[in-house]
PDB file of C-alpha atoms and ligand atoms in Angstrom:
ATOM      1  CA  UNK A   1      58.081-119.606 136.839  1.00  0.00           C
ATOM      2  CA  UNK A   2      59.061-121.417 139.751  1.00  0.00           C
ATOM      3  CA  UNK A   3      61.438-124.708 140.111  1.00  0.00           C
ATOM      4  CA  UNK A   4      61.491-126.934 143.622  1.00  0.00           C
ATOM      5  CA  UNK A   5      65.069-127.731 143.849  1.00  0.00           C
ATOM      6  CA  UNK A   6      64.929-127.660 147.572  1.00  0.00           C
ATOM      7  CA  UNK A   7      62.174-127.725 150.350  1.00  0.00           C
ATOM      8  CA  UNK A   8      63.861-124.459 151.509  1.00  0.00           C
ATOM      9  CA  UNK A   9      62.546-123.130 148.296  1.00  0.00           C
ATOM     10  CA  UNK A  10      59.320-123.092 149.879  1.00  0.00           C
ATOM     11  CA  UNK A  11      58.448-120.821 152.870  1.00  0.00           C
ATOM     12  CA  UNK A  12      56.960-122.378 156.109  1.00  0.00           C
ATOM     13  CA  UNK A  13      53.680-120.094 154.872  1.00  0.00           C
ATOM     14  CA  UNK A  14      53.579-121.745 151.318  1.00  0.00           C
ATOM     15  CA  UNK A  15      54.598-125.085 152.637  1.00  0.00           C
ATOM     16  CA  UNK A  16      51.043-124.623 155.080  1.00  0.00           C
ATOM     17  CA  UNK A  17      49.277-123.453 151.700  1.00  0.00           C
ATOM     18  CA  UNK A  18      50.567-126.639 149.730  1.00  0.00           C
ATOM     19  CA  UNK A  19      49.758-128.783 152.223  1.00  0.00           C
ATOM     20  CA  UNK A  20      46.068-127.454 152.781  1.00  0.00           C
ATOM     21  CA  UNK A  21      45.715-127.822 149.319  1.00  0.00           C
ATOM     22  CA  UNK A  22      46.947-131.551 149.095  1.00  0.00           C
ATOM     23  CA  UNK A  23      44.759-132.208 152.389  1.00  0.00           C
ATOM     24  CA  UNK A  24      41.689-130.624 149.978  1.00  0.00           C
ATOM     25  CA  UNK A  25      42.717-133.222 146.989  1.00  0.00           C
ATOM     26  CA  UNK A  26      43.042-136.406 149.486  1.00  0.00           C
ATOM     27  CA  UNK A  27      39.234-135.335 150.689  1.00  0.00           C
ATOM     28  CA  UNK A  28      38.191-133.875 147.292  1.00  0.00           C
ATOM     29  CA  UNK A  29      39.895-135.387 144.763  1.00  0.00           C
ATOM     30  CA  UNK A  30      36.566-135.245 141.927  1.00  0.00           C
ATOM     31  CA  UNK A  31      37.386-131.929 142.120  1.00  0.00           C
ATOM     32  CA  UNK A  32      40.826-132.055 140.694  1.00  0.00           C
ATOM     33  CA  UNK A  33      39.925-134.470 138.128  1.00  0.00           C
ATOM     34  CA  UNK A  34      40.469-131.943 134.944  1.00  0.00           C
ATOM     35  CA  UNK A  35      42.711-129.244 136.524  1.00  0.00           C
ATOM     36  CA  UNK A  36      45.821-130.091 134.230  1.00  0.00           C
ATOM     37  CA  UNK A  37      43.486-131.471 130.721  1.00  0.00           C
ATOM     38  CA  UNK A  38      45.721-130.455 127.919  1.00  0.00           C
ATOM     39  CA  UNK A  39      49.032-130.151 130.265  1.00  0.00           C
ATOM     40  CA  UNK A  40      51.956-132.795 129.891  1.00  0.00           C
ATOM     41  CA  UNK A  41      54.506-133.857 132.541  1.00  0.00           C
ATOM     42  CA  UNK A  42      58.115-134.921 131.477  1.00  0.00           C
ATOM     43  CA  UNK A  43      59.707-137.829 133.339  1.00  0.00           C
ATOM     44  CA  UNK A  44      63.279-137.731 133.473  1.00  0.00           C
ATOM     45  CA  UNK A  45      64.425-140.174 135.520  1.00  0.00           C
ATOM     46  CA  UNK A  46      68.412-140.916 135.238  1.00  0.00           C
ATOM     47  CA  UNK A  47      68.470-143.449 138.320  1.00  0.00           C
ATOM     48  CA  UNK A  48      66.177-146.295 139.354  1.00  0.00           C
ATOM     49  CA  UNK A  49      62.512-145.413 140.755  1.00  0.00           C
ATOM     50  CA  UNK A  50      59.602-146.979 141.804  1.00  0.00           C
ATOM     51  CA  UNK A  51      57.232-144.582 143.952  1.00  0.00           C
ATOM     52  CA  UNK A  52      58.657-140.967 142.725  1.00  0.00           C
ATOM     53  CA  UNK A  53      58.640-141.591 138.829  1.00  0.00           C
ATOM     54  CA  UNK A  54      55.365-143.166 139.268  1.00  0.00           C
ATOM     55  CA  UNK A  55      53.830-141.006 142.335  1.00  0.00           C
ATOM     56  CA  UNK A  56      54.417-138.246 139.703  1.00  0.00           C
ATOM     57  CA  UNK A  57      52.696-140.080 136.831  1.00  0.00           C
ATOM     58  CA  UNK A  58      49.919-140.984 138.733  1.00  0.00           C
ATOM     59  CA  UNK A  59      49.949-137.571 139.703  1.00  0.00           C
ATOM     60  CA  UNK A  60      49.447-135.827 136.404  1.00  0.00           C
ATOM     61  CA  UNK A  61      47.298-138.329 135.377  1.00  0.00           C
ATOM     62  CA  UNK A  62      45.117-137.894 138.454  1.00  0.00           C
ATOM     63  CA  UNK A  63      44.425-134.205 137.257  1.00  0.00           C
ATOM     64  CA  UNK A  64      43.382-134.859 134.099  1.00  0.00           C
ATOM     65  CA  UNK A  65      46.951-134.697 132.350  1.00  0.00           C
ATOM     66  CA  UNK A  66      49.400-136.657 130.676  1.00  0.00           C
ATOM     67  CA  UNK A  67      53.201-138.300 130.720  1.00  0.00           C
ATOM     68  CA  UNK A  68      56.064-138.451 128.866  1.00  0.00           C
ATOM     69  CA  UNK A  69      59.293-139.428 129.753  1.00  0.00           C
ATOM     70  CA  UNK A  70      61.821-141.994 130.391  1.00  0.00           C
ATOM     71  CA  UNK A  71      63.099-144.594 133.338  1.00  0.00           C
ATOM     72  CA  UNK A  72      66.574-145.288 132.895  1.00  0.00           C
ATOM     73  CA  UNK A  73      69.396-143.180 131.261  1.00  0.00           C
ATOM     74  CA  UNK A  74      70.929-145.842 129.211  1.00  0.00           C
ATOM     75  CA  UNK A  75      67.195-145.389 127.215  1.00  0.00           C
ATOM     76  CA  UNK A  76      67.611-141.697 126.688  1.00  0.00           C
ATOM     77  CA  UNK A  77      70.418-139.852 124.631  1.00  0.00           C
ATOM     78  CA  UNK A  78      72.211-139.438 127.973  1.00  0.00           C
ATOM     79  CA  UNK A  79      73.704-142.323 126.707  1.00  0.00           C
ATOM     80  CA  UNK A  80      75.041-141.283 123.666  1.00  0.00           C
ATOM     81  CA  UNK A  81      76.385-137.982 125.303  1.00  0.00           C
ATOM     82  CA  UNK A  82      73.778-135.494 125.247  1.00  0.00           C
ATOM     83  CA  UNK A  83      74.192-133.336 128.446  1.00  0.00           C
ATOM     84  CA  UNK A  84      71.657-132.235 130.853  1.00  0.00           C
ATOM     85  CA  UNK A  85      70.911-128.511 129.537  1.00  0.00           C
ATOM     86  CA  UNK A  86      70.176-129.499 126.361  1.00  0.00           C
ATOM     87  CA  UNK A  87      67.834-132.792 127.135  1.00  0.00           C
ATOM     88  CA  UNK A  88      65.854-130.015 129.364  1.00  0.00           C
ATOM     89  CA  UNK A  89      65.791-127.687 126.607  1.00  0.00           C
ATOM     90  CA  UNK A  90      64.528-130.249 124.215  1.00  0.00           C
ATOM     91  CA  UNK A  91      61.909-131.420 126.905  1.00  0.00           C
ATOM     92  CA  UNK A  92      60.843-127.680 127.071  1.00  0.00           C
ATOM     93  CA  UNK A  93      59.361-128.197 123.735  1.00  0.00           C
ATOM     94  CA  UNK A  94      57.697-131.129 124.354  1.00  0.00           C
ATOM     95  CA  UNK A  95      56.212-131.091 128.077  1.00  0.00           C
ATOM     96  CA  UNK A  96      54.791-128.623 130.701  1.00  0.00           C
ATOM     97  CA  UNK A  97      56.359-129.505 133.453  1.00  0.00           C
ATOM     98  CA  UNK A  98      59.680-131.981 134.291  1.00  0.00           C
ATOM     99  CA  UNK A  99      60.279-133.940 137.123  1.00  0.00           C
ATOM    100  CA  UNK A 100      63.848-135.005 136.977  1.00  0.00           C
ATOM    101  CA  UNK A 101      66.255-137.377 138.557  1.00  0.00           C
ATOM    102  CA  UNK A 102      69.807-137.952 138.464  1.00  0.00           C
ATOM    103  CA  UNK A 103      72.907-139.501 140.103  1.00  0.00           C
ATOM    104  CA  UNK A 104      74.921-136.066 140.016  1.00  0.00           C
ATOM    105  CA  UNK A 105      74.655-133.653 142.688  1.00  0.00           C
ATOM    106  CA  UNK A 106      73.082-130.257 141.067  1.00  0.00           C
ATOM    107  CA  UNK A 107      72.216-131.855 137.891  1.00  0.00           C
ATOM    108  CA  UNK A 108      68.638-130.669 137.930  1.00  0.00           C
ATOM    109  CA  UNK A 109      69.997-127.531 138.935  1.00  0.00           C
ATOM    110  CA  UNK A 110      71.496-127.140 136.231  1.00  0.00           C
ATOM    111  CA  UNK A 111      68.154-128.802 134.099  1.00  0.00           C
ATOM    112  CA  UNK A 112      66.551-125.397 135.864  1.00  0.00           C
ATOM    113  CA  UNK A 113      69.024-122.763 134.501  1.00  0.00           C
ATOM    114  CA  UNK A 114      68.295-123.823 131.041  1.00  0.00           C
ATOM    115  CA  UNK A 115      64.415-124.934 130.737  1.00  0.00           C
ATOM    116  CA  UNK A 116      61.602-122.670 129.974  1.00  0.00           C
ATOM    117  CA  UNK A 117      59.515-125.284 132.437  1.00  0.00           C
ATOM    118  CA  UNK A 118      59.238-125.906 136.027  1.00  0.00           C
ATOM    119  CA  UNK A 119      61.506-128.224 136.757  1.00  0.00           C
ATOM    120  CA  UNK A 120      61.457-130.613 139.930  1.00  0.00           C
ATOM    121  CA  UNK A 121      64.183-132.394 141.582  1.00  0.00           C
ATOM    122  CA  UNK A 122      63.109-136.160 142.251  1.00  0.00           C
ATOM    123  CA  UNK A 123      66.616-136.659 143.674  1.00  0.00           C
ATOM    124  CA  UNK A 124      69.737-135.725 142.975  1.00  0.00           C
ATOM    125  CA  UNK A 125      72.671-138.176 143.962  1.00  0.00           C
ATOM    126  CA  UNK A 126      73.510-137.715 148.025  1.00  0.00           C
ATOM    127  CA  UNK A 127      72.212-134.351 148.057  1.00  0.00           C
ATOM    128  CA  UNK A 128      68.387-133.624 148.249  1.00  0.00           C
ATOM    129  CA  UNK A 129      65.309-135.333 147.776  1.00  0.00           C
ATOM    130  CA  UNK A 130      62.665-132.339 148.294  1.00  0.00           C
ATOM    131  CA  UNK A 131      59.121-134.004 146.932  1.00  0.00           C
ATOM    132  CA  UNK A 132      59.933-137.039 149.695  1.00  0.00           C
ATOM    133  CA  UNK A 133      60.273-133.985 151.910  1.00  0.00           C
ATOM    134  CA  UNK A 134      57.320-132.848 150.895  1.00  0.00           C
ATOM    135  CA  UNK A 135      55.691-136.145 151.697  1.00  0.00           C
ATOM    136  CA  UNK A 136      57.224-136.529 155.153  1.00  0.00           C
ATOM    137  CA  UNK A 137      55.795-133.261 156.355  1.00  0.00           C
ATOM    138  CA  UNK A 138      52.330-134.049 154.980  1.00  0.00           C
ATOM    139  CA  UNK A 139      52.356-137.527 156.616  1.00  0.00           C
ATOM    140  CA  UNK A 140      53.598-136.278 159.945  1.00  0.00           C
ATOM    141  CA  UNK A 141      50.778-133.079 159.561  1.00  0.00           C
ATOM    142  CA  UNK A 142      48.085-135.418 159.032  1.00  0.00           C
ATOM    143  CA  UNK A 143      48.916-138.471 160.916  1.00  0.00           C
ATOM    144  CA  UNK A 144      49.935-136.287 163.930  1.00  0.00           C
ATOM    145  CA  UNK A 145      48.118-132.983 163.398  1.00  0.00           C
ATOM    146  CA  UNK A 146      50.903-131.023 163.947  1.00  0.00           C
ATOM    147  CA  UNK A 147      54.702-130.162 162.917  1.00  0.00           C
ATOM    148  CA  UNK A 148      56.090-128.771 166.066  1.00  0.00           C
ATOM    149  CA  UNK A 149      56.691-130.248 169.489  1.00  0.00           C
ATOM    150  CA  UNK A 150      58.592-133.432 168.704  1.00  0.00           C
ATOM    151  CA  UNK A 151      61.535-135.799 168.991  1.00  0.00           C
ATOM    152  CA  UNK A 152      62.375-137.486 165.927  1.00  0.00           C
ATOM    153  CA  UNK A 153      65.009-139.956 165.468  1.00  0.00           C
ATOM    154  CA  UNK A 154      66.727-140.416 162.103  1.00  0.00           C
ATOM    155  CA  UNK A 155      67.943-144.236 161.571  1.00  0.00           C
ATOM    156  CA  UNK A 156      70.380-145.905 159.599  1.00  0.00           C
ATOM    157  CA  UNK A 157      72.354-144.666 156.373  1.00  0.00           C
ATOM    158  CA  UNK A 158      72.420-140.794 157.843  1.00  0.00           C
ATOM    159  CA  UNK A 159      75.625-140.011 155.654  1.00  0.00           C
ATOM    160  CA  UNK A 160      74.177-141.172 152.016  1.00  0.00           C
ATOM    161  CA  UNK A 161      70.436-140.777 152.532  1.00  0.00           C
ATOM    162  CA  UNK A 162      68.967-137.772 150.635  1.00  0.00           C
ATOM    163  CA  UNK A 163      66.001-138.328 152.582  1.00  0.00           C
ATOM    164  CA  UNK A 164      67.553-137.412 155.413  1.00  0.00           C
ATOM    165  CA  UNK A 165      69.361-134.824 154.994  1.00  0.00           C
ATOM    166  CA  UNK A 166      66.209-132.339 152.781  1.00  0.00           C
ATOM    167  CA  UNK A 167      64.152-134.091 156.062  1.00  0.00           C
ATOM    168  CA  UNK A 168      66.709-132.068 158.383  1.00  0.00           C
ATOM    169  CA  UNK A 169      66.792-128.867 156.456  1.00  0.00           C
ATOM    170  CA  UNK A 170      63.364-128.880 156.850  1.00  0.00           C
ATOM    171  CA  UNK A 171      62.187-129.725 160.324  1.00  0.00           C
ATOM    172  CA  UNK A 172      64.939-127.055 161.490  1.00  0.00           C
ATOM    173  CA  UNK A 173      62.445-124.199 160.581  1.00  0.00           C
ATOM    174  CA  UNK A 174      59.636-125.808 162.973  1.00  0.00           C
ATOM    175  CA  UNK A 175      59.122-124.984 166.768  1.00  0.00           C
ATOM    176  CA  UNK A 176      60.418-127.090 169.193  1.00  0.00           C
ATOM    177  CA  UNK A 177      61.731-130.290 166.938  1.00  0.00           C
ATOM    178  CA  UNK A 178      64.611-132.363 168.838  1.00  0.00           C
ATOM    179  CA  UNK A 179      66.382-134.940 166.420  1.00  0.00           C
ATOM    180  CA  UNK A 180      68.220-137.809 167.697  1.00  0.00           C
ATOM    181  CA  UNK A 181      70.687-138.978 164.857  1.00  0.00           C
ATOM    182  CA  UNK A 182      70.509-143.220 164.913  1.00  0.00           C
ATOM    183  CA  UNK A 183      73.678-144.500 163.343  1.00  0.00           C
ATOM    184  CA  UNK A 184      76.821-146.435 163.100  1.00  0.00           C
ATOM    185  CA  UNK A 185      80.066-144.462 163.262  1.00  0.00           C
ATOM    186  CA  UNK A 186      80.941-144.574 159.258  1.00  0.00           C
ATOM    187  CA  UNK A 187      77.354-143.610 158.697  1.00  0.00           C
ATOM    188  CA  UNK A 188      77.040-140.338 160.676  1.00  0.00           C
ATOM    189  CA  UNK A 189      75.088-137.085 159.250  1.00  0.00           C
ATOM    190  CA  UNK A 190      77.248-135.192 157.261  1.00  0.00           C
ATOM    191  CA  UNK A 191      79.137-132.234 159.611  1.00  0.00           C
ATOM    192  CA  UNK A 192      77.977-129.264 157.417  1.00  0.00           C
ATOM    193  CA  UNK A 193      74.531-130.224 158.950  1.00  0.00           C
ATOM    194  CA  UNK A 194      76.099-130.678 162.171  1.00  0.00           C
ATOM    195  CA  UNK A 195      77.010-127.394 161.581  1.00  0.00           C
ATOM    196  CA  UNK A 196      74.185-125.685 160.769  1.00  0.00           C
ATOM    197  CA  UNK A 197      72.325-127.465 163.372  1.00  0.00           C
ATOM    198  CA  UNK A 198      74.821-125.757 166.192  1.00  0.00           C
ATOM    199  CA  UNK A 199      74.351-122.650 163.980  1.00  0.00           C
ATOM    200  CA  UNK A 200      70.787-122.310 164.875  1.00  0.00           C
ATOM    201  CA  UNK A 201      70.851-123.758 168.075  1.00  0.00           C
ATOM    202  CA  UNK A 202      68.830-126.537 167.574  1.00  0.00           C
ATOM    203  CA  UNK A 203      68.975-129.896 170.106  1.00  0.00           C
ATOM    204  CA  UNK A 204      70.295-132.759 168.760  1.00  0.00           C
ATOM    205  CA  UNK A 205      72.077-136.014 169.971  1.00  0.00           C
ATOM    206  CA  UNK A 206      74.250-138.715 168.023  1.00  0.00           C
ATOM    207  CA  UNK A 207      73.601-142.286 169.189  1.00  0.00           C
ATOM    208  CA  UNK A 208      74.403-145.726 168.276  1.00  0.00           C
ATOM    209  CA  UNK A 209      71.905-148.053 169.684  1.00  0.00           C
ATOM    210  CA  UNK A 210      68.571-147.744 168.263  1.00  0.00           C
ATOM    211  CA  UNK A 211      66.721-149.432 171.404  1.00  0.00           C
ATOM    212  CA  UNK A 212      68.404-146.859 173.945  1.00  0.00           C
ATOM    213  CA  UNK A 213      66.152-144.170 171.750  1.00  0.00           C
ATOM    214  CA  UNK A 214      62.733-145.594 171.210  1.00  0.00           C
ATOM    215  CA  UNK A 215      61.168-144.725 174.801  1.00  0.00           C
ATOM    216  CA  UNK A 216      62.236-141.233 173.616  1.00  0.00           C
ATOM    217  CA  UNK A 217      60.674-141.047 170.084  1.00  0.00           C
ATOM    218  CA  UNK A 218      57.599-138.824 168.758  1.00  0.00           C
ATOM    219  CA  UNK A 219      58.654-140.149 165.127  1.00  0.00           C
ATOM    220  CA  UNK A 220      61.128-142.910 163.746  1.00  0.00           C
ATOM    221  CA  UNK A 221      62.559-142.392 160.182  1.00  0.00           C
ATOM    222  CA  UNK A 222      63.810-145.266 159.352  1.00  0.00           C
ATOM    223  CA  UNK A 223      66.813-145.632 156.055  1.00  0.00           C
ATOM    224  CA  UNK A 224      67.911-147.993 153.758  1.00  0.00           C
ATOM    225  CA  UNK A 225      71.655-148.209 153.834  1.00  0.00           C
ATOM    226  CA  UNK A 226      72.395-146.715 150.358  1.00  0.00           C
ATOM    227  CA  UNK A 227      74.091-149.462 148.709  1.00  0.00           C
ATOM    228  CA  UNK A 228      74.669-147.495 145.192  1.00  0.00           C
ATOM    229  CA  UNK A 229      76.767-144.546 146.765  1.00  0.00           C
ATOM    230  CA  UNK A 230      79.474-146.888 148.895  1.00  0.00           C
ATOM    231  CA  UNK A 231      82.499-147.401 147.463  1.00  0.00           C
ATOM    232  CA  UNK A 232      83.109-150.630 148.236  1.00  0.00           C
ATOM    233  CA  UNK A 233      81.018-154.091 149.088  1.00  0.00           C
ATOM    234  CA  UNK A 234      82.799-155.005 151.885  1.00  0.00           C
ATOM    235  CA  UNK A 235      81.502-152.011 153.910  1.00  0.00           C
ATOM    236  CA  UNK A 236      77.772-152.305 152.472  1.00  0.00           C
ATOM    237  CA  UNK A 237      77.894-156.122 153.432  1.00  0.00           C
ATOM    238  CA  UNK A 238      79.264-155.392 156.661  1.00  0.00           C
ATOM    239  CA  UNK A 239      76.678-152.075 157.391  1.00  0.00           C
ATOM    240  CA  UNK A 240      73.420-153.018 155.855  1.00  0.00           C
ATOM    241  CA  UNK A 241      72.037-155.149 158.767  1.00  0.00           C
ATOM    242  CA  UNK A 242      73.122-152.619 161.448  1.00  0.00           C
ATOM    243  CA  UNK A 243      69.689-151.589 161.951  1.00  0.00           C
ATOM    244  CA  UNK A 244      66.441-154.296 161.839  1.00  0.00           C
ATOM    245  CA  UNK A 245      63.275-152.593 163.437  1.00  0.00           C
ATOM    246  CA  UNK A 246      61.100-155.570 164.468  1.00  0.00           C
ATOM    247  CA  UNK A 247      58.142-155.899 167.438  1.00  0.00           C
ATOM    248  CA  UNK A 248      60.732-156.512 170.103  1.00  0.00           C
ATOM    249  CA  UNK A 249      61.552-153.144 169.651  1.00  0.00           C
ATOM    250  CA  UNK A 250      58.290-151.728 168.739  1.00  0.00           C
ATOM    251  CA  UNK A 251      57.290-153.092 172.265  1.00  0.00           C
ATOM    252  CA  UNK A 252      59.709-150.289 173.473  1.00  0.00           C
ATOM    253  CA  UNK A 253      58.684-146.712 171.667  1.00  0.00           C
ATOM    254  CA  UNK A 254      55.883-144.532 172.778  1.00  0.00           C
ATOM    255  CA  UNK A 255      51.836-146.027 171.918  1.00  0.00           C
ATOM    256  CA  UNK A 256      51.871-143.243 169.377  1.00  0.00           C
ATOM    257  CA  UNK A 257      54.688-143.017 167.746  1.00  0.00           C
ATOM    258  CA  UNK A 258      54.921-143.480 164.407  1.00  0.00           C
ATOM    259  CA  UNK A 259      57.147-145.021 161.789  1.00  0.00           C
ATOM    260  CA  UNK A 260      58.205-143.554 158.453  1.00  0.00           C
ATOM    261  CA  UNK A 261      60.208-145.013 155.832  1.00  0.00           C
ATOM    262  CA  UNK A 262      60.806-143.260 152.609  1.00  0.00           C
ATOM    263  CA  UNK A 263      60.968-146.837 151.241  1.00  0.00           C
ATOM    264  CA  UNK A 264      62.376-148.948 149.563  1.00  0.00           C
ATOM    265  CA  UNK A 265      63.148-151.143 152.531  1.00  0.00           C
ATOM    266  CA  UNK A 266      65.530-153.618 151.892  1.00  0.00           C
ATOM    267  CA  UNK A 267      66.048-155.656 155.845  1.00  0.00           C
ATOM    268  CA  UNK A 268      65.917-152.442 158.130  1.00  0.00           C
ATOM    269  CA  UNK A 269      62.266-152.968 158.976  1.00  0.00           C
ATOM    270  CA  UNK A 270      60.965-156.168 159.626  1.00  0.00           C
ATOM    271  CA  UNK A 271      57.744-156.843 157.738  1.00  0.00           C
ATOM    272  CA  UNK A 272      55.691-158.291 161.156  1.00  0.00           C
ATOM    273  CA  UNK A 273      55.685-154.373 162.398  1.00  0.00           C
ATOM    274  CA  UNK A 274      53.546-153.438 158.885  1.00  0.00           C
ATOM    275  CA  UNK A 275      50.678-154.596 160.730  1.00  0.00           C
ATOM    276  CA  UNK A 276      51.620-152.064 164.036  1.00  0.00           C
ATOM    277  CA  UNK A 277      49.299-149.437 163.771  1.00  0.00           C
ATOM    278  CA  UNK A 278      52.303-147.188 164.528  1.00  0.00           C
ATOM    279  CA  UNK A 279      53.574-148.131 160.798  1.00  0.00           C
ATOM    280  CA  UNK A 280      52.802-145.247 158.553  1.00  0.00           C
ATOM    281  CA  UNK A 281      55.452-145.918 155.983  1.00  0.00           C
ATOM    282  CA  UNK A 282      52.613-146.919 153.268  1.00  0.00           C
ATOM    283  CA  UNK A 283      50.318-144.103 153.923  1.00  0.00           C
ATOM    284  CA  UNK A 284      53.524-142.048 153.417  1.00  0.00           C
ATOM    285  CA  UNK A 285      53.376-143.262 149.711  1.00  0.00           C
ATOM    286  CA  UNK A 286      49.414-142.640 149.392  1.00  0.00           C
ATOM    287  CA  UNK A 287      50.196-139.038 150.566  1.00  0.00           C
ATOM    288  CA  UNK A 288      53.061-138.302 148.045  1.00  0.00           C
ATOM    289  CA  UNK A 289      50.473-138.583 145.122  1.00  0.00           C
ATOM    290  CA  UNK A 290      47.985-135.862 146.858  1.00  0.00           C
ATOM    291  CA  UNK A 291      51.528-133.371 148.130  1.00  0.00           C
ATOM    292  CA  UNK A 292      52.811-134.163 144.591  1.00  0.00           C
ATOM    293  CA  UNK A 293      49.129-133.290 143.099  1.00  0.00           C
ATOM    294  CA  UNK A 294      49.316-129.971 144.700  1.00  0.00           C
ATOM    295  CA  UNK A 295      52.592-129.462 143.895  1.00  0.00           C
ATOM    296  CA  UNK A 296      52.090-129.905 140.050  1.00  0.00           C
ATOM    297  CA  UNK A 297      49.156-127.385 140.491  1.00  0.00           C
ATOM    298  CA  UNK A 298      51.096-125.025 142.324  1.00  0.00           C
ATOM    299  CA  UNK A 299      53.982-125.123 139.760  1.00  0.00           C
ATOM    300  CA  UNK A 300      52.041-124.724 137.233  1.00  0.00           C
ATOM    301  CA  UNK A 301      49.807-121.704 138.972  1.00  0.00           C
ATOM    302  CA  UNK A 302      46.440-123.587 138.407  1.00  0.00           C
ATOM    303  CA  UNK A 303      43.389-123.413 140.689  1.00  0.00           C
ATOM    304  CA  UNK A 304      40.966-125.286 141.003  1.00  0.00           C
ATOM    305  CA  UNK A 305      37.537-123.305 142.308  1.00  0.00           C
ATOM    306  CA  UNK A 306      35.126-124.431 144.356  1.00  0.00           C
ATOM    307  CA  UNK A 307      32.457-125.249 141.913  1.00  0.00           C
ATOM    308  CA  UNK A 308      34.514-126.619 139.588  1.00  0.00           C
TER     309      UNK A 308
HETATM  310  N1  LIG B   1      61.098-142.863 148.302  1.00  0.00           N
HETATM  311  C1  LIG B   1      62.073-143.002 146.913  1.00  0.00           C
HETATM  312  O1  LIG B   1      62.535-141.981 146.953  1.00  0.00           O
HETATM  313  O2  LIG B   1      61.893-144.371 146.282  1.00  0.00           O
HETATM  314  P1  LIG B   1      62.073-144.240 145.106  1.00  0.00           P
HETATM  315  O3  LIG B   1      63.275-144.492 144.668  1.00  0.00           O
HETATM  316  O4  LIG B   1      61.136-145.586 144.699  1.00  0.00           O
HETATM  317  O5  LIG B   1      61.268-143.358 144.220  1.00  0.00           O
END
């Protein structure tokens, strides 16, 4: 039995197979309509979510399976003091696979260690968000045709943004990737990631101004300032609108630069960018459903034959 805690739990070859499956699902949805008939997905979300939870639920329903779960710790027995270890033992009696989001780093890993069903980390604190990374990689691969030879700018809250940490970890395994980290001083990429890049001799720059980097980027990954992880509201208010991507800044970019964002967006991308053909963030949400369908099939070891 396999779990997914970190994007690195899959080799590059396994990721290629997963993305091939997701792409087949995209083009042949009906072939997979009954693949998970009789199977149940539990979504155990101790932290708010729109995309990840509903994307998982949509993925399982598209596969002909069913979904159960909770979307708020307050409506679960966690509010009475039940541990994650006990909860997953209980969920293992009800469901075949579980997607878990938790504000504490490592909580899904604790759950996996006690679980008799596959557990997927759907985001743990400021640590990792592996299925967002699978979504990001599939989006890049599908829209640009490759996962190598590009310069990616990551902009915004690079300190608390778990999607950023997961994506950097995943991209360093592909050839000729160069990173430009664009953030205010207070929200820089954590030191452990910088050390990892230095050890692997991966080229990167840390800058403050977005405008200066725009002409050099093949991909721009915008992020929201993570209000819920700040220790004080004053700092959040000072930093929340530090970057706002708008039409004027888009005019500085390459013709085919893609703009990604894990969403939700607050102010960091002006709505006037949405109509720009380079804005890929809503397509990214759709790719998230395909890749989660592929992930559920892979972890449940369900194969769909050509004639089905
Ligand atoms: N991208 C993402 O994790 O969105 P939600 O918080 O809405 O799930």
